[in-house]
Every structure is written in C-alpha cells, then in structure tokens.
Coordinates of C-alpha atoms in Angstrom, one line a residue:
X1 CA 30.2 -17.0 -128.1
X2 CA 30.1 -15.9 -124.5
X3 CA 33.3 -15.9 -122.6
X4 CA 33.1 -16.5 -118.9
X5 CA 36.0 -15.1 -116.9
X6 CA 36.5 -15.6 -113.2
X7 CA 38.4 -12.8 -111.5
X8 CA 40.3 -14.5 -108.6
X9 CA 43.2 -14.2 -106.1
X10 CA 42.9 -15.8 -102.6
X11 CA 44.5 -12.7 -101.1
X12 CA 42.1 -9.9 -100.2
X13 CA 42.5 -6.3 -101.2
X14 CA 44.2 -6.9 -104.5
X15 CA 41.6 -5.3 -106.7
X16 CA 39.2 -8.0 -107.8
X17 CA 36.0 -6.1 -107.2
X18 CA 37.5 -2.9 -108.6
X19 CA 38.6 -4.9 -111.7
X20 CA 35.1 -6.5 -112.1
X21 CA 33.5 -3.1 -112.1
X22 CA 36.1 -1.1 -114.2
X23 CA 36.8 -4.0 -116.7
X24 CA 33.1 -4.4 -117.3
X25 CA 32.7 -0.7 -118.0
X26 CA 35.7 -0.7 -120.4
X27 CA 34.4 -3.7 -122.2
X28 CA 30.9 -2.1 -122.5
X29 CA 32.5 1.1 -123.9
X30 CA 34.1 -1.2 -126.5
X31 CA 30.6 -2.2 -127.5
X32 CA 30.6 -5.5 -125.6
X33 CA 27.6 -6.8 -123.6
X34 CA 28.7 -7.6 -120.1
X35 CA 27.2 -9.4 -117.1
X36 CA 28.9 -9.3 -113.7
X37 CA 28.2 -12.1 -111.2
X38 CA 29.1 -11.3 -107.7
X39 CA 30.1 -14.6 -106.0
X40 CA 31.6 -12.9 -103.0
X41 CA 29.2 -12.8 -100.1
X42 CA 30.6 -9.4 -99.2
X43 CA 28.5 -8.0 -102.0
X44 CA 30.7 -5.1 -102.9
X45 CA 30.0 -5.0 -106.6
X46 CA 26.4 -3.8 -106.1
X47 CA 27.6 -1.0 -103.8
X48 CA 30.3 -0.1 -106.3
X49 CA 27.6 0.2 -109.0
X50 CA 25.3 2.3 -106.7
X51 CA 22.6 -0.4 -106.3
X52 CA 20.8 0.0 -103.0
X53 CA 19.9 -3.1 -101.0
X54 CA 16.2 -2.3 -101.2
X55 CA 16.3 -2.4 -105.0
X56 CA 17.8 -5.8 -105.2
X57 CA 15.1 -8.4 -105.9
X58 CA 17.3 -11.5 -106.1
X59 CA 20.9 -12.6 -107.0
X60 CA 23.5 -15.3 -106.3
X61 CA 21.5 -16.7 -103.4
X62 CA 18.7 -17.9 -105.7
X63 CA 21.2 -19.5 -108.1
X64 CA 22.5 -21.7 -105.3
X65 CA 19.1 -22.4 -103.8
X66 CA 17.8 -23.4 -107.2
X67 CA 15.0 -20.8 -107.3
X68 CA 16.6 -18.3 -109.7
X69 CA 14.4 -16.4 -112.2
X70 CA 16.4 -14.3 -114.7
X71 CA 13.9 -11.4 -114.4
X72 CA 14.5 -11.2 -110.7
X73 CA 18.2 -11.8 -110.4
X74 CA 19.6 -9.7 -113.2
X75 CA 19.9 -6.0 -112.4
X76 CA 21.0 -3.3 -114.9
X77 CA 23.9 -1.2 -113.7
X78 CA 22.1 1.9 -115.0
X79 CA 24.8 2.9 -117.5
X80 CA 26.5 1.4 -120.6
X81 CA 25.5 -2.3 -121.4
X82 CA 26.4 -3.8 -118.0
X83 CA 24.2 -6.0 -116.0
X84 CA 24.7 -7.5 -112.5
X85 CA 23.7 -10.6 -110.6
X86 CA 24.4 -9.3 -107.1
X87 CA 25.6 -11.2 -104.0
X88 CA 22.3 -10.6 -102.1
X89 CA 23.5 -11.8 -98.7
X90 CA 22.0 -9.5 -96.2
X91 CA 22.1 -11.5 -93.0
X92 CA 24.4 -14.0 -91.1
X93 CA 21.8 -16.7 -91.6
X94 CA 22.0 -16.2 -95.4
X95 CA 25.8 -16.2 -95.4
X96 CA 25.8 -19.5 -93.4
X97 CA 23.3 -20.9 -95.9
X98 CA 25.2 -19.8 -99.1
X99 CA 28.4 -21.4 -97.8
X100 CA 26.5 -24.6 -97.2
X101 CA 24.8 -24.5 -100.6
X102 CA 28.2 -23.7 -102.3
X103 CA 29.4 -27.2 -101.3
X104 CA 27.5 -28.2 -104.5
X105 CA 30.4 -26.8 -106.6
X106 CA 28.8 -27.3 -110.0
X107 CA 25.7 -25.3 -109.2
X108 CA 26.9 -22.1 -110.8
X109 CA 28.3 -24.1 -113.8
X110 CA 25.0 -25.8 -114.5
X111 CA 23.1 -22.5 -114.1
X112 CA 25.3 -20.8 -116.7
X113 CA 25.4 -23.8 -119.0
X114 CA 21.6 -24.1 -119.1
X115 CA 20.9 -20.5 -119.8
X116 CA 23.8 -19.9 -122.2
X117 CA 22.8 -23.0 -124.2
X118 CA 19.2 -21.7 -124.4
X119 CA 20.4 -18.2 -125.5
X120 CA 18.8 -16.5 -122.5
X121 CA 22.1 -14.8 -121.4
X122 CA 23.0 -12.8 -124.5
X123 CA 26.3 -11.4 -123.3
X124 CA 29.8 -11.2 -124.9
X125 CA 31.4 -11.5 -121.5
X126 CA 30.4 -12.8 -118.1
X127 CA 32.8 -11.7 -115.3
X128 CA 32.6 -13.5 -112.0
X129 CA 34.0 -11.7 -108.9
X130 CA 35.2 -14.3 -106.3
X131 CA 35.9 -14.3 -102.6
X132 CA 39.4 -13.8 -101.2
X133 CA 39.9 -17.5 -100.6
X134 CA 40.1 -20.9 -102.3
X135 CA 36.7 -21.7 -100.9
X136 CA 33.8 -23.7 -102.5
X137 CA 32.5 -20.5 -103.9
X138 CA 35.7 -19.8 -105.6
X139 CA 36.1 -23.3 -106.9
X140 CA 32.5 -23.2 -108.2
X141 CA 33.4 -20.1 -110.2
X142 CA 36.5 -21.7 -111.6
X143 CA 34.4 -24.8 -112.6
X144 CA 32.0 -22.5 -114.4
X145 CA 34.7 -20.3 -116.1
X146 CA 36.5 -20.4 -119.4
X147 CA 39.4 -18.6 -118.0
X148 CA 40.8 -16.9 -114.9
X149 CA 42.0 -13.3 -114.6
X150 CA 44.4 -12.8 -111.8
X151 CA 45.1 -9.3 -110.3
X152 CA 48.5 -9.2 -108.6
X153 CA 48.9 -6.5 -106.0
X154 CA 52.4 -5.1 -105.9
X155 CA 54.0 -6.5 -102.8
X156 CA 55.7 -9.7 -101.4
X157 CA 52.6 -11.4 -99.8
X158 CA 50.5 -11.1 -102.9
X159 CA 53.1 -12.9 -105.0
X160 CA 53.1 -15.8 -102.6
X161 CA 49.3 -16.2 -103.0
X162 CA 49.5 -16.7 -106.8
X163 CA 51.2 -20.1 -106.6
X164 CA 48.3 -21.6 -104.5
X165 CA 45.8 -20.3 -107.1
X166 CA 47.7 -21.6 -110.1
X167 CA 48.0 -25.1 -108.5
X168 CA 44.2 -25.0 -107.9
X169 CA 43.6 -24.1 -111.5
X170 CA 45.8 -26.9 -112.7
X171 CA 44.0 -29.4 -110.5
X172 CA 40.6 -28.2 -111.8
X173 CA 41.8 -28.3 -115.4
X174 CA 43.0 -31.8 -115.0
X175 CA 39.9 -33.1 -113.2
X176 CA 36.8 -31.3 -114.1
X177 CA 37.3 -28.3 -116.5
X178 CA 39.9 -29.1 -119.1
X179 CA 39.3 -25.9 -121.0
X180 CA 40.1 -23.7 -118.1
X181 CA 43.1 -21.4 -118.6
X182 CA 44.7 -18.3 -117.2
X183 CA 43.4 -15.3 -119.1
X184 CA 46.2 -13.0 -117.8
X185 CA 48.0 -12.0 -114.6
X186 CA 48.2 -8.3 -114.2
X187 CA 49.7 -5.9 -111.7
X188 CA 47.6 -3.7 -109.5
X189 CA 48.4 -0.8 -107.2
X190 CA 51.6 -0.1 -109.2
X191 CA 53.6 3.0 -108.1
X192 CA 56.2 3.9 -110.6
X193 CA 59.5 4.7 -109.0
X194 CA 58.9 2.7 -105.8
X195 CA 61.1 -0.3 -104.9
X196 CA 58.2 -2.5 -104.0
X197 CA 56.5 -2.1 -107.4
X198 CA 59.8 -2.5 -109.3
X199 CA 60.6 -5.7 -107.4
X200 CA 57.0 -7.0 -107.9
X201 CA 57.2 -6.3 -111.6
X202 CA 60.6 -8.0 -112.0
X203 CA 59.4 -11.0 -110.0
X204 CA 56.2 -11.3 -112.1
X205 CA 58.1 -11.1 -115.3
X206 CA 60.5 -13.8 -114.1
X207 CA 57.8 -16.2 -112.8
X208 CA 54.9 -15.6 -115.1
X209 CA 56.3 -14.0 -118.2
X210 CA 54.0 -15.9 -120.7
X211 CA 50.9 -15.1 -118.6
X212 CA 51.7 -11.5 -117.6
X213 CA 49.5 -8.7 -119.1
X214 CA 50.9 -5.6 -120.7
X215 CA 48.3 -3.6 -118.8
X216 CA 49.4 -2.3 -115.4
X217 CA 46.8 -0.8 -113.1
X218 CA 48.4 2.1 -111.2
X219 CA 47.7 3.3 -107.7
X220 CA 45.5 6.1 -108.9
X221 CA 43.4 8.5 -106.8
X222 CA 40.7 8.7 -109.6
X223 CA 39.9 5.0 -109.1
X224 CA 39.3 5.5 -105.4
X225 CA 37.2 8.7 -106.0
X226 CA 35.1 6.9 -108.6
X227 CA 34.3 4.2 -106.0
X228 CA 33.0 6.8 -103.7
X229 CA 30.8 8.0 -106.6
X230 CA 29.6 4.4 -107.2
X231 CA 30.8 4.5 -110.8
X232 CA 33.6 3.1 -112.9
X233 CA 36.6 5.4 -113.2
X234 CA 36.0 5.8 -117.0
X235 CA 32.7 7.5 -116.3
X236 CA 34.3 9.9 -113.8
X237 CA 37.6 10.7 -115.5
X238 CA 38.1 8.9 -118.8
X239 CA 41.6 10.4 -119.1
X240 CA 42.8 9.2 -115.7
X241 CA 45.7 6.7 -115.7
X242 CA 43.5 4.1 -114.0
X243 CA 40.8 4.4 -116.7
X244 CA 43.3 4.1 -119.5
X245 CA 44.9 1.1 -117.8
X246 CA 41.6 -0.7 -117.6
X247 CA 41.0 0.2 -121.3
X248 CA 44.3 -1.5 -122.1
X249 CA 43.3 -4.6 -120.1
X250 CA 40.0 -4.8 -121.9
X251 CA 41.7 -4.4 -125.3
X252 CA 44.0 -7.2 -124.5
X253 CA 41.2 -9.5 -123.4
X254 CA 39.2 -8.8 -126.5
X255 CA 42.2 -9.3 -128.7
X256 CA 42.8 -12.6 -126.9
X257 CA 39.3 -13.7 -128.2
X258 CA 39.9 -12.1 -131.6
X259 CA 37.2 -9.5 -131.5
X260 CA 37.5 -5.9 -132.7
X261 CA 38.2 -3.3 -130.2
X262 CA 36.8 0.1 -131.4
X263 CA 38.3 2.3 -128.6
X264 CA 41.5 4.1 -129.5

C-alpha cells in the first residue's frame, strides 16, 4: 500500500526540500518506488534534481486547475526509481493563481485518492514537499497525507515553530483526516560539539521523545556540494555522513511500515 508522507515545518531553511530529494533517493536505493510532489511554489525540487524549466511539461499547477494528465505531470528524475510532480510555477500570475486555487484544500487529496484507487500511481512512497508556512497549500498536503515528517533545524527559533505545526496536525486529525499522524521529528544541521546543537537535541528529547527519530542529519559539506551537482548526496558520496544519515532515516521509515530494508 502506498504511503503518503508530507514533509513539513512552517519555518524556512530547515531542510524540507533537501530531505525530499535525499530521502527519496535513499528509499529508492532500498528498492522502493518513490514519487515526490513539490507543493512549494518555489519549485526547488526540480532544480535539485537537475530538471530544466523547458523540460517540464506540467505539474502541481495542473493538479489544482483540474487539468492534470499523468503523462504530462510526472517526470522521471533520471536516476534510481524516483519520479517528480514539479511545482511548475514560472510567473507571478501563476503563483497568484495557485494560491487562489489552493483554497480548495481537498484538491490534492482527491487527486491522489482517485489515482491511487485506480492503481495508476504505482509507488511505495509519495513524499510531498510543502511551503514554509501553514498556508492552504500546506494544509492541503496534510489533508492528503498519511503522516507528517518534520525536520527540526538545530536552533531556538526552529523549536518554536514545531508547536504550531503539531497543533495544526491535531486539528486536522480531529476534523478531516483522522488517520494523520506524525511520522517522525528529526534533527537537521546538527553540529556535534556545539552548544546550539546540544541544547536543541536535549530540548527535542524532552518535548518530543516519543516522536523523535534516531536519525540525525548533520551539517555536512557533501550535502551542499551534491545540491550544486543537482543530485542526492548518496549519488555523489555514499560514504558521507549526510548520506548515511538519510539512509538511517529511510530505514526507520520503512521499518515503521514493516517493510524490509535491504541496505546495510
């Protein structure tokens, strides 16, 4: 059964898009079929995968406008078993329109439900990258998801943002999506030996112990370098601490869903 996971945090710069790209690659290396849906109008996932704007035939805009054809909106990443529905927002007019259309918060849920039911989306995991806000686009992703994966950047302000998101998840769970749960909260930009990272880890353990992942994503130059290469870090330096951390996160998620994980 396909698992739909929204990657969300209302704070920007915490590693949502980086996680979407690198977690998808790690899951694919573990022989899972993965679709990324970029629901952030910034459209960074396509750039991170090396897709040029002129090669993008369609994407999230068509889902919300009701004119989506799978053959036009799904784009292969070009490596592993990863596909992408990009955020094909290339003008200010399109961005204004997508925010207007996103007021229909169940549009994405209805799209996924219809195609998953018909078997036309043959994926093990669908990862939804969300905007850095609790906007209609984010809420729509939460309505469509089975669970929420929350990257927590080491630092005081990032900790504050988690409470708002957890409150929103609880409201959605009670009102519209009773199966929604937190997949995991996991630390990003972790620097061993620094006071900020130590305090962030201790605070996360105190406040979110039952939700906290054992995987910790380090502040790692290889992740940044891989982004410049438009590839996941595992395809640039599989031994890098960042690559290994995303393998650990993928392993934990697969184990959550009781599937085998063949990567050692």
